mmCIF file of C-alpha atoms in Angstrom:
data_model
loop_
_atom_site.group_PDB
_atom_site.id
_atom_site.type_symbol
_atom_site.label_atom_id
_atom_site.label_comp_id
_atom_site.label_asym_id
_atom_site.label_seq_id
_atom_site.Cartn_x
_atom_site.Cartn_y
_atom_site.Cartn_z
ATOM 1 C CA UNK A 1 147.865 63.085 177.861
ATOM 2 C CA UNK A 2 146.782 63.494 174.238
ATOM 3 C CA UNK A 3 143.764 61.870 172.630
ATOM 4 C CA UNK A 4 145.886 59.665 170.367
ATOM 5 C CA UNK A 5 148.267 58.565 173.157
ATOM 6 C CA UNK A 6 145.379 57.834 175.486
ATOM 7 C CA UNK A 7 143.699 55.829 172.738
ATOM 8 C CA UNK A 8 146.823 53.759 172.130
ATOM 9 C CA UNK A 9 147.264 52.984 175.837
ATOM 10 C CA UNK A 10 143.591 52.313 176.207
ATOM 11 C CA UNK A 11 143.700 50.030 173.162
ATOM 12 C CA UNK A 12 145.694 47.511 175.226
ATOM 13 C CA UNK A 13 142.864 47.147 177.720
ATOM 14 C CA UNK A 14 140.279 47.224 174.951
ATOM 15 C CA UNK A 15 141.986 44.443 173.014
ATOM 16 C CA UNK A 16 142.132 42.269 176.126
ATOM 17 C CA UNK A 17 138.522 43.058 176.954
ATOM 18 C CA UNK A 18 137.402 42.399 173.369
ATOM 19 C CA UNK A 19 139.151 39.028 173.342
ATOM 20 C CA UNK A 20 137.668 38.073 176.699
ATOM 21 C CA UNK A 21 134.201 39.253 175.606
ATOM 22 C CA UNK A 22 134.498 37.152 172.463
ATOM 23 C CA UNK A 23 135.303 34.166 174.634
ATOM 24 C CA UNK A 24 132.591 35.098 177.133
ATOM 25 C CA UNK A 25 129.941 35.424 174.439
ATOM 26 C CA UNK A 26 130.931 32.068 172.956
ATOM 27 C CA UNK A 27 130.666 30.456 176.381
ATOM 28 C CA UNK A 28 127.228 31.954 177.004
ATOM 29 C CA UNK A 29 126.042 31.034 173.510
ATOM 30 C CA UNK A 30 127.042 27.422 174.129
ATOM 31 C CA UNK A 31 125.866 27.091 177.741
ATOM 32 C CA UNK A 32 122.659 29.189 177.835
ATOM 33 C CA UNK A 33 121.514 29.806 174.228
ATOM 34 C CA UNK A 34 119.465 32.776 172.924
ATOM 35 C CA UNK A 35 116.787 32.511 175.631
ATOM 36 C CA UNK A 36 119.330 32.509 178.444
ATOM 37 C CA UNK A 37 121.175 35.347 176.731
ATOM 38 C CA UNK A 38 118.083 37.525 177.093
ATOM 39 C CA UNK A 39 117.828 36.647 180.817
ATOM 40 C CA UNK A 40 121.469 37.644 181.291
ATOM 41 C CA UNK A 41 120.817 40.962 179.557
ATOM 42 C CA UNK A 42 117.897 41.578 181.900
ATOM 43 C CA UNK A 43 120.072 40.882 184.944
ATOM 44 C CA UNK A 44 122.897 43.114 183.645
ATOM 45 C CA UNK A 45 120.439 46.007 183.337
ATOM 46 C CA UNK A 46 119.245 45.340 186.884
ATOM 47 C CA UNK A 47 122.827 45.312 188.190
ATOM 48 C CA UNK A 48 123.505 48.636 186.463
ATOM 49 C CA UNK A 49 120.553 50.250 188.206
ATOM 50 C CA UNK A 50 121.345 48.701 191.566
ATOM 51 C CA UNK A 51 124.999 49.712 191.384
ATOM 52 C CA UNK A 52 124.007 53.297 190.635
ATOM 53 C CA UNK A 53 121.963 53.527 193.823
ATOM 54 C CA UNK A 54 124.550 51.585 195.825
ATOM 55 C CA UNK A 55 127.396 53.902 194.825
ATOM 56 C CA UNK A 56 125.395 57.083 195.245
ATOM 57 C CA UNK A 57 125.832 57.555 191.487
ATOM 58 C CA UNK A 58 128.813 59.855 191.984
ATOM 59 C CA UNK A 59 131.551 58.237 189.863
ATOM 60 C CA UNK A 60 131.209 60.822 187.065
ATOM 61 C CA UNK A 61 131.391 63.628 189.596
ATOM 62 C CA UNK A 62 134.493 62.078 191.199
ATOM 63 C CA UNK A 63 136.212 61.942 187.813
ATOM 64 C CA UNK A 64 135.263 65.516 186.998
ATOM 65 C CA UNK A 65 136.288 67.135 190.284
ATOM 66 C CA UNK A 66 139.469 65.065 190.595
ATOM 67 C CA UNK A 67 140.517 66.280 187.139
ATOM 68 C CA UNK A 68 139.322 69.825 187.813
ATOM 69 C CA UNK A 69 141.487 70.076 190.966
ATOM 70 C CA UNK A 70 144.495 68.485 189.295
ATOM 71 C CA UNK A 71 146.916 70.918 190.956
ATOM 72 C CA UNK A 72 145.273 70.886 194.396
ATOM 73 C CA UNK A 73 145.726 67.584 196.224
ATOM 74 C CA UNK A 74 143.917 68.857 199.314
ATOM 75 C CA UNK A 75 140.802 69.529 197.252
ATOM 76 C CA UNK A 76 141.118 66.123 195.599
ATOM 77 C CA UNK A 77 141.241 64.436 199.008
ATOM 78 C CA UNK A 78 137.997 66.189 199.963
ATOM 79 C CA UNK A 79 136.410 64.830 196.793
ATOM 80 C CA UNK A 80 137.480 61.274 197.587
ATOM 81 C CA UNK A 81 136.506 61.356 201.268
ATOM 82 C CA UNK A 82 133.094 62.814 200.464
ATOM 83 C CA UNK A 83 132.526 60.270 197.706
ATOM 84 C CA UNK A 84 133.589 57.396 199.964
ATOM 85 C CA UNK A 85 131.118 58.478 202.640
ATOM 86 C CA UNK A 86 128.267 58.591 200.147
ATOM 87 C CA UNK A 87 129.260 55.240 198.638
ATOM 88 C CA UNK A 88 129.527 53.451 201.987
ATOM 89 C CA UNK A 89 126.147 54.539 203.289
ATOM 90 C CA UNK A 90 124.359 53.943 199.981
ATOM 91 C CA UNK A 91 125.918 50.518 199.392
ATOM 92 C CA UNK A 92 125.037 49.246 202.867
ATOM 93 C CA UNK A 93 121.459 50.492 202.561
ATOM 94 C CA UNK A 94 121.039 49.021 199.083
ATOM 95 C CA UNK A 95 122.511 45.666 200.153
ATOM 96 C CA UNK A 96 120.026 45.475 203.002
ATOM 97 C CA UNK A 97 117.063 46.171 200.700
ATOM 98 C CA UNK A 98 118.216 43.559 198.170
ATOM 99 C CA UNK A 99 118.705 40.951 200.890
ATOM 100 C CA UNK A 100 115.210 41.493 202.244
ATOM 101 C CA UNK A 101 113.446 41.511 198.858
ATOM 102 C CA UNK A 102 115.641 39.066 196.891
ATOM 103 C CA UNK A 103 112.780 36.711 196.010
ATOM 104 C CA UNK A 104 110.511 39.507 194.848
ATOM 105 C CA UNK A 105 113.311 40.981 192.712
ATOM 106 C CA UNK A 106 113.892 37.621 191.034
ATOM 107 C CA UNK A 107 110.224 37.298 190.109
ATOM 108 C CA UNK A 108 109.872 40.927 189.022
ATOM 109 C CA UNK A 109 113.042 41.175 186.951
ATOM 110 C CA UNK A 110 113.875 37.624 185.867
ATOM 111 C CA UNK A 111 110.380 36.094 185.983
ATOM 112 C CA UNK A 112 111.695 33.180 188.055
ATOM 113 C CA UNK A 113 111.818 32.862 191.855
ATOM 114 C CA UNK A 114 114.568 30.237 191.561
ATOM 115 C CA UNK A 115 117.046 33.024 190.866
ATOM 116 C CA UNK A 116 116.399 34.733 194.206
ATOM 117 C CA UNK A 117 119.730 33.588 195.638
ATOM 118 C CA UNK A 118 121.525 35.364 192.789
ATOM 119 C CA UNK A 119 120.407 38.646 194.337
ATOM 120 C CA UNK A 120 121.739 37.494 197.713
ATOM 121 C CA UNK A 121 125.151 37.007 196.105
ATOM 122 C CA UNK A 122 124.863 40.519 194.682
ATOM 123 C CA UNK A 123 123.915 41.990 198.064
ATOM 124 C CA UNK A 124 126.884 40.299 199.749
ATOM 125 C CA UNK A 125 129.397 41.631 197.232
ATOM 126 C CA UNK A 126 127.936 45.099 196.705
ATOM 127 C CA UNK A 127 130.265 47.080 199.014
ATOM 128 C CA UNK A 128 133.347 45.811 197.155
ATOM 129 C CA UNK A 129 131.539 46.363 193.849
ATOM 130 C CA UNK A 130 131.049 50.014 194.810
ATOM 131 C CA UNK A 131 134.626 50.372 196.074
ATOM 132 C CA UNK A 132 135.913 49.256 192.663
ATOM 133 C CA UNK A 133 133.711 51.823 190.919
ATOM 134 C CA UNK A 134 134.972 54.625 193.174
ATOM 135 C CA UNK A 135 138.644 53.705 192.732
ATOM 136 C CA UNK A 136 138.266 53.527 188.952
ATOM 137 C CA UNK A 137 136.695 57.002 188.956
ATOM 138 C CA UNK A 138 139.663 58.334 190.966
ATOM 139 C CA UNK A 139 142.193 56.756 188.599
ATOM 140 C CA UNK A 140 140.317 58.211 185.643
ATOM 141 C CA UNK A 141 140.252 61.700 187.159
ATOM 142 C CA UNK A 142 143.978 61.504 187.992
ATOM 143 C CA UNK A 143 144.632 60.403 184.383
ATOM 144 C CA UNK A 144 146.514 57.418 185.768
ATOM 145 C CA UNK A 145 145.942 55.611 182.501
ATOM 146 C CA UNK A 146 148.359 52.735 183.156
ATOM 147 C CA UNK A 147 146.663 51.802 186.430
ATOM 148 C CA UNK A 148 143.229 52.326 184.897
ATOM 149 C CA UNK A 149 144.166 50.035 182.018
ATOM 150 C CA UNK A 150 145.503 47.433 184.462
ATOM 151 C CA UNK A 151 142.284 47.448 186.456
ATOM 152 C CA UNK A 152 140.177 47.038 183.338
ATOM 153 C CA UNK A 153 142.332 44.157 182.121
ATOM 154 C CA UNK A 154 141.907 42.481 185.520
ATOM 155 C CA UNK A 155 138.134 42.962 185.288
ATOM 156 C CA UNK A 156 138.042 41.334 181.858
ATOM 157 C CA UNK A 157 140.096 38.310 182.869
ATOM 158 C CA UNK A 158 138.302 37.729 186.185
ATOM 159 C CA UNK A 159 134.878 38.025 184.492
ATOM 160 C CA UNK A 160 135.842 35.487 181.817
ATOM 161 C CA UNK A 161 137.291 32.958 184.274
ATOM 162 C CA UNK A 162 134.460 33.283 186.798
ATOM 163 C CA UNK A 163 131.775 32.974 184.108
ATOM 164 C CA UNK A 164 133.488 30.024 182.421
ATOM 165 C CA UNK A 165 133.788 28.136 185.690
ATOM 166 C CA UNK A 166 130.336 28.873 187.089
ATOM 167 C CA UNK A 167 128.435 28.582 183.785
ATOM 168 C CA UNK A 168 130.101 25.246 182.992
ATOM 169 C CA UNK A 169 128.994 23.906 186.385
ATOM 170 C CA UNK A 170 125.574 25.516 186.884
ATOM 171 C CA UNK A 171 124.578 26.802 183.441
ATOM 172 C CA UNK A 172 122.488 29.977 183.378
ATOM 173 C CA UNK A 173 122.372 30.208 187.183
ATOM 174 C CA UNK A 174 126.159 30.101 187.359
ATOM 175 C CA UNK A 175 126.513 32.810 184.720
ATOM 176 C CA UNK A 176 124.185 35.065 186.718
ATOM 177 C CA UNK A 177 126.168 34.492 189.927
ATOM 178 C CA UNK A 178 129.398 35.339 188.077
ATOM 179 C CA UNK A 179 127.896 38.649 186.962
ATOM 180 C CA UNK A 180 126.820 39.343 190.515
ATOM 181 C CA UNK A 181 130.235 38.901 192.139
ATOM 182 C CA UNK A 182 133.027 39.418 189.567
ATOM 183 C CA UNK A 183 133.821 43.071 190.299
ATOM 184 C CA UNK A 184 134.058 42.417 194.030
ATOM 185 C CA UNK A 185 137.174 40.340 193.342
ATOM 186 C CA UNK A 186 138.589 42.978 191.011
ATOM 187 C CA UNK A 187 138.217 45.633 193.737
ATOM 188 C CA UNK A 188 141.194 44.159 195.582
ATOM 189 C CA UNK A 189 143.358 44.417 192.471
ATOM 190 C CA UNK A 190 142.244 47.991 191.791
ATOM 191 C CA UNK A 191 142.965 48.960 195.409
ATOM 192 C CA UNK A 192 146.502 47.561 195.145
ATOM 193 C CA UNK A 193 147.082 49.550 191.933
ATOM 194 C CA UNK A 194 145.923 52.731 193.692
ATOM 195 C CA UNK A 195 148.089 52.066 196.764
ATOM 196 C CA UNK A 196 151.149 51.752 194.553
ATOM 197 C CA UNK A 197 150.661 55.390 193.573
ATOM 198 C CA UNK A 198 152.381 58.010 195.719
ATOM 199 C CA UNK A 199 149.349 60.275 195.644
ATOM 200 C CA UNK A 200 146.929 57.771 197.250
ATOM 201 C CA UNK A 201 146.468 56.125 200.628
ATOM 202 C CA UNK A 202 143.489 54.210 201.984
ATOM 203 C CA UNK A 203 143.133 56.672 204.864
ATOM 204 C CA UNK A 204 142.140 59.400 202.406
ATOM 205 C CA UNK A 205 138.810 57.632 201.905
ATOM 206 C CA UNK A 206 138.079 57.775 205.646
ATOM 207 C CA UNK A 207 138.831 61.464 206.157
ATOM 208 C CA UNK A 208 136.120 63.965 207.041
ATOM 209 C CA UNK A 209 133.601 64.619 204.252
ATOM 210 C CA UNK A 210 133.313 68.155 202.905
ATOM 211 C CA UNK A 211 129.793 69.597 202.950
ATOM 212 C CA UNK A 212 130.248 71.715 199.830
ATOM 213 C CA UNK A 213 131.693 68.759 197.918
ATOM 214 C CA UNK A 214 128.818 66.550 199.052
ATOM 215 C CA UNK A 215 126.451 69.095 197.496
ATOM 216 C CA UNK A 216 128.421 69.209 194.231
ATOM 217 C CA UNK A 217 128.583 65.420 194.006
ATOM 218 C CA UNK A 218 124.855 65.363 194.675
ATOM 219 C CA UNK A 219 124.239 67.339 191.491
ATOM 220 C CA UNK A 220 126.160 64.724 189.521
ATOM 221 C CA UNK A 221 124.386 61.960 191.403
ATOM 222 C CA UNK A 222 121.062 63.217 190.068
ATOM 223 C CA UNK A 223 122.347 63.031 186.489
ATOM 224 C CA UNK A 224 123.961 59.648 186.980
ATOM 225 C CA UNK A 225 120.964 58.103 188.731
ATOM 226 C CA UNK A 226 118.720 59.221 185.900
ATOM 227 C CA UNK A 227 121.069 57.677 183.325
ATOM 228 C CA UNK A 228 121.646 54.507 185.320
ATOM 229 C CA UNK A 229 117.924 54.104 185.937
ATOM 230 C CA UNK A 230 115.995 55.203 182.885
ATOM 231 C CA UNK A 231 118.392 53.751 180.282
ATOM 232 C CA UNK A 232 118.546 50.192 181.725
ATOM 233 C CA UNK A 233 114.858 50.426 182.638
ATOM 234 C CA UNK A 234 113.990 51.296 179.052
ATOM 235 C CA UNK A 235 116.051 48.297 177.899
ATOM 236 C CA UNK A 236 114.184 46.064 180.342
ATOM 237 C CA UNK A 237 110.803 47.365 179.183
ATOM 238 C CA UNK A 238 111.770 46.779 175.562
ATOM 239 C CA UNK A 239 113.029 43.275 176.359
ATOM 240 C CA UNK A 240 109.824 42.485 178.272
ATOM 241 C CA UNK A 241 107.788 43.644 175.282
ATOM 242 C CA UNK A 242 109.863 41.529 172.888
ATOM 243 C CA UNK A 243 109.504 38.499 175.190
ATOM 244 C CA UNK A 244 105.762 39.052 175.390
ATOM 245 C CA UNK A 245 105.358 39.421 171.611
ATOM 246 C CA UNK A 246 108.018 37.027 170.296
ATOM 247 C CA UNK A 247 109.385 34.952 173.222
ATOM 248 C CA UNK A 248 112.719 34.717 175.061
ATOM 249 C CA UNK A 249 114.441 33.188 172.026
ATOM 250 C CA UNK A 250 113.686 36.187 169.777
ATOM 251 C CA UNK A 251 114.542 38.628 172.577
ATOM 252 C CA UNK A 252 117.894 36.848 172.773
ATOM 253 C CA UNK A 253 118.605 37.710 169.121
ATOM 254 C CA UNK A 254 118.012 41.392 169.901
ATOM 255 C CA UNK A 255 120.233 41.130 172.989
ATOM 256 C CA UNK A 256 122.966 39.492 170.914
ATOM 257 C CA UNK A 257 123.051 42.216 168.257
ATOM 258 C CA UNK A 258 123.310 44.908 170.934
ATOM 259 C CA UNK A 259 126.222 42.972 172.462
ATOM 260 C CA UNK A 260 128.029 43.047 169.111
ATOM 261 C CA UNK A 261 127.748 46.848 169.220
ATOM 262 C CA UNK A 262 129.224 46.872 172.733
ATOM 263 C CA UNK A 263 132.231 44.852 171.567
ATOM 264 C CA UNK A 264 133.251 46.709 168.416
ATOM 265 C CA UNK A 265 132.523 50.174 169.859
ATOM 266 C CA UNK A 266 134.541 49.477 172.992
ATOM 267 C CA UNK A 267 137.660 51.391 171.924
ATOM 268 C CA UNK A 268 135.604 54.489 171.145
ATOM 269 C CA UNK A 269 133.383 54.477 174.238
ATOM 270 C CA UNK A 270 136.262 53.844 176.645
ATOM 271 C CA UNK A 271 138.368 56.568 175.007
ATOM 272 C CA UNK A 272 135.506 59.024 175.481
ATOM 273 C CA UNK A 273 135.370 58.057 179.164
ATOM 274 C CA UNK A 274 139.116 57.993 179.827
ATOM 275 C CA UNK A 275 140.178 61.033 177.779
ATOM 276 C CA UNK A 276 137.203 63.122 176.751
ATOM 277 C CA UNK A 277 135.269 63.526 180.020
ATOM 278 C CA UNK A 278 138.274 64.653 182.125
ATOM 279 C CA UNK A 279 139.310 66.935 179.247
ATOM 280 C CA UNK A 280 135.884 68.589 179.204
ATOM 281 C CA UNK A 281 136.249 69.316 182.933
ATOM 282 C CA UNK A 282 139.452 71.255 182.206
ATOM 283 C CA UNK A 283 138.056 73.432 179.401
ATOM 284 C CA UNK A 284 136.795 76.874 180.361
ATOM 285 C CA UNK A 285 136.367 78.848 177.112
ATOM 286 C CA UNK A 286 133.549 78.182 174.615
ATOM 287 C CA UNK A 287 135.916 78.489 171.651
ATOM 288 C CA UNK A 288 138.207 75.852 173.106
ATOM 289 C CA UNK A 289 135.213 73.594 173.760
ATOM 290 C CA UNK A 290 134.101 73.798 170.122
ATOM 291 C CA UNK A 291 137.613 73.020 168.964
ATOM 292 C CA UNK A 292 137.823 69.967 171.226
ATOM 293 C CA UNK A 293 134.451 68.644 170.031
ATOM 294 C CA UNK A 294 135.530 69.009 166.401
ATOM 295 C CA UNK A 295 138.787 67.221 167.126
ATOM 296 C CA UNK A 296 137.027 64.318 168.813
ATOM 297 C CA UNK A 297 134.522 64.075 165.942
ATOM 298 C CA UNK A 298 137.378 63.808 163.434
ATOM 299 C CA UNK A 299 138.719 60.892 165.415
ATOM 300 C CA UNK A 300 135.653 58.900 166.453
ATOM 301 C CA UNK A 301 133.246 59.189 163.510
ATOM 302 C CA UNK A 302 135.563 57.701 160.842
ATOM 303 C CA UNK A 303 136.609 55.011 163.316
ATOM 304 C CA UNK A 304 132.979 54.181 164.086
ATOM 305 C CA UNK A 305 132.073 54.022 160.406
ATOM 306 C CA UNK A 306 135.033 51.743 159.663
ATOM 307 C CA UNK A 307 134.123 49.446 162.537
ATOM 308 C CA UNK A 308 130.477 49.209 161.431
ATOM 309 C CA UNK A 309 131.422 48.402 157.823
ATOM 310 C CA UNK A 310 133.902 45.736 158.933
ATOM 311 C CA UNK A 311 131.338 44.112 161.242
ATOM 312 C CA UNK A 312 128.757 43.979 158.454
ATOM 313 C CA UNK A 313 131.151 42.546 155.870
ATOM 314 C CA UNK A 314 132.452 39.929 158.329
ATOM 315 C CA UNK A 315 129.068 39.122 159.870
ATOM 316 C CA UNK A 316 129.188 35.389 159.078
ATOM 317 C CA UNK A 317 132.654 35.058 160.566
ATOM 318 C CA UNK A 318 131.481 37.033 163.592
ATOM 319 C CA UNK A 319 128.544 34.683 164.060
ATOM 320 C CA UNK A 320 130.829 31.646 164.010
ATOM 321 C CA UNK A 321 133.423 33.287 166.244
ATOM 322 C CA UNK A 322 131.237 34.928 168.887
ATOM 323 C CA UNK A 323 127.988 32.934 168.922
ATOM 324 C CA UNK A 324 126.623 29.707 167.445
ATOM 325 C CA UNK A 325 124.531 28.879 164.379
ATOM 326 C CA UNK A 326 121.493 29.014 166.655
ATOM 327 C CA UNK A 327 121.898 32.833 166.691
ATOM 328 C CA UNK A 328 121.834 33.273 162.862
ATOM 329 C CA UNK A 329 118.446 35.107 162.818
ATOM 330 C CA UNK A 330 120.137 38.009 164.641
ATOM 331 C CA UNK A 331 121.929 38.941 161.397
ATOM 332 C CA UNK A 332 118.642 40.270 160.012
ATOM 333 C CA UNK A 333 118.813 43.016 162.649
ATOM 334 C CA UNK A 334 122.432 43.985 162.039
ATOM 335 C CA UNK A 335 122.193 46.667 159.316
ATOM 336 C CA UNK A 336 119.842 48.968 161.217
ATOM 337 C CA UNK A 337 121.782 48.390 164.431
ATOM 338 C CA UNK A 338 125.073 49.472 162.831
ATOM 339 C CA UNK A 339 123.531 52.637 161.367
ATOM 340 C CA UNK A 340 122.133 53.417 164.808
ATOM 341 C CA UNK A 341 125.550 52.852 166.369
ATOM 342 C CA UNK A 342 127.126 55.514 164.163
ATOM 343 C CA UNK A 343 124.407 58.003 165.070
ATOM 344 C CA UNK A 344 124.640 57.081 168.751
ATOM 345 C CA UNK A 345 128.368 57.763 168.945
ATOM 346 C CA UNK A 346 127.886 61.093 167.170
ATOM 347 C CA UNK A 347 125.265 62.103 169.710
ATOM 348 C CA UNK A 348 127.320 60.878 172.664
ATOM 349 C CA UNK A 349 130.190 63.228 171.793
ATOM 350 C CA UNK A 350 127.770 66.091 172.440
ATOM 351 C CA UNK A 351 125.991 64.349 175.301
ATOM 352 C CA UNK A 352 129.264 64.056 177.237
ATOM 353 C CA UNK A 353 129.535 67.855 177.118
ATOM 354 C CA UNK A 354 126.419 68.150 179.281
ATOM 355 C CA UNK A 355 128.093 65.894 181.847
ATOM 356 C CA UNK A 356 131.406 67.740 181.676
ATOM 357 C CA UNK A 357 129.708 71.161 181.977
ATOM 358 C CA UNK A 358 127.284 69.983 184.706
ATOM 359 C CA UNK A 359 124.202 70.972 182.683
ATOM 360 C CA UNK A 360 122.015 69.041 185.097
ATOM 361 C CA UNK A 361 118.520 70.076 184.057
ATOM 362 C CA UNK A 362 118.798 69.578 180.285
ATOM 363 C CA UNK A 363 120.736 66.352 180.826
ATOM 364 C CA UNK A 364 118.098 64.847 183.111
ATOM 365 C CA UNK A 365 115.237 65.913 180.876
ATOM 366 C CA UNK A 366 116.786 64.558 177.670
ATOM 367 C CA UNK A 367 117.753 61.230 179.284
ATOM 368 C CA UNK A 368 114.209 60.699 180.517
ATOM 369 C CA UNK A 369 112.491 61.908 177.335
ATOM 370 C CA UNK A 370 114.607 59.906 174.905
ATOM 371 C CA UNK A 371 114.576 56.749 177.007
ATOM 372 C CA UNK A 372 110.787 56.937 177.004
ATOM 373 C CA UNK A 373 110.692 57.737 173.299
ATOM 374 C CA UNK A 374 112.836 54.660 172.556
ATOM 375 C CA UNK A 375 110.346 52.470 174.396
ATOM 376 C CA UNK A 376 107.419 54.170 172.642
ATOM 377 C CA UNK A 377 109.002 53.843 169.191
ATOM 378 C CA UNK A 378 109.732 50.162 169.847
ATOM 379 C CA UNK A 379 106.161 49.517 170.939
ATOM 380 C CA UNK A 380 104.960 51.378 167.835
ATOM 381 C CA UNK A 381 107.235 49.784 165.240
ATOM 382 C CA UNK A 382 107.455 46.135 166.323
ATOM 383 C CA UNK A 383 103.835 45.332 165.356
ATOM 384 C CA UNK A 384 104.552 46.590 161.832
ATOM 385 C CA UNK A 385 108.148 45.397 161.343
ATOM 386 C CA UNK A 386 108.469 42.514 163.790
ATOM 387 C CA UNK A 387 111.673 42.150 165.766
ATOM 388 C CA UNK A 388 113.422 44.462 163.296
ATOM 389 C CA UNK A 389 111.212 47.284 164.542
ATOM 390 C CA UNK A 390 113.291 47.387 167.753
ATOM 391 C CA UNK A 391 116.508 48.279 165.893
ATOM 392 C CA UNK A 392 114.706 50.702 163.577
ATOM 393 C CA UNK A 393 113.384 52.455 166.684
ATOM 394 C CA UNK A 394 116.933 52.570 168.098
ATOM 395 C CA UNK A 395 118.173 54.306 164.938
ATOM 396 C CA UNK A 396 115.358 56.856 164.732
ATOM 397 C CA UNK A 397 115.589 57.681 168.437
ATOM 398 C CA UNK A 398 119.286 58.597 168.238
ATOM 399 C CA UNK A 399 118.699 60.829 165.215
ATOM 400 C CA UNK A 400 116.216 62.806 167.307
ATOM 401 C CA UNK A 401 118.524 62.792 170.341
ATOM 402 C CA UNK A 402 121.534 64.086 168.345
ATOM 403 C CA UNK A 403 119.488 66.942 166.921
ATOM 404 C CA UNK A 404 118.127 67.870 170.341
ATOM 405 C CA UNK A 405 121.537 67.831 172.058
ATOM 406 C CA UNK A 406 123.049 69.965 169.299
ATOM 407 C CA UNK A 407 120.324 72.573 169.893
ATOM 408 C CA UNK A 408 120.796 72.485 173.686
ATOM 409 C CA UNK A 409 124.563 72.991 173.481
ATOM 410 C CA UNK A 410 124.148 75.861 171.038
ATOM 411 C CA UNK A 411 121.813 77.512 173.540
ATOM 412 C CA UNK A 412 123.639 76.809 176.818
ATOM 413 C CA UNK A 413 127.228 75.577 176.406
ATOM 414 C CA UNK A 414 128.716 77.617 173.577
ATOM 415 C CA UNK A 415 128.409 80.967 175.333
#
């Protein structure tokens, strides 16, 4: 599967997801406003962290080792059975913890005990949530792009419909419940797509786990847990600081501009996940690795630059289409955010190499260091530049990250 062909197939899912996200953002803008938008961002970060622990944080490892053993189905089955065992135990344990401490989590993360039942909904749906994550990782590793695209389209549509229904009835509370349960419904669809493939059966997930594979997946779990913990946690710390200094309304503007980045960069980030990560797992020689990185750069950097320019030029149309006039102050943050997006994508192309080559120690260290530095830069710059300091910090932090990753790969991966 070539990069261009994968991108074209993936573009179908991306277009559907972009359209549904446009509709979703408009719904949230109307029903919850900027303040509620910030609360939703806080909950999304919490779900990301919780899902990482609940799944055992092994989805990246499943993708890598499924792709790496592309010609050995027996080895692939060991990967899936081992991953399923980890996911089942971790999801049940995490669900129990959430159920017991749901009120405390609501106060700690959302600053409102009334949202405690939202975490109960999350606990009840977590096993299916994790199953969906595991099956998507398997499809990605098998390069079953059509099924992967179908599952992502289903996710987009279910999320939009669930959020529209629940937010229209219960406002912000309904939107939070929708985020808590949507992927549990999609898991059934993803399972059906997997079962239609000749290479998969449900019994493979219940086979005996392989001790060596459990150890290998554990190495990836460490990297994934760090990413899924420190990155959302840094976002939550930044949002808390913005709320403390400027209020929920202003924090909502910052959340909205980051969501714009998520939407227009979707084609690039999903292509890196669907094509680039499995491809890195296949590459053995340093010369071939350098060639692949250069090829990906030639594809993603011009596309990122074009997307950023188009978003900036059409910013007023975007505001009308995706949000409401109440969100207009967010446009003051857009220029720095778009520059930071370009730098972020450039650094991610190299950062994915550490995942694909299982460079655990440097990956963990850089994720922790640069998540902390983003928080520190935000705390440092917002008193001087106001809310704009948060996006300036984002830009500066990724410049430093890109330079650091380039040095690490030169030292460890290009030999």
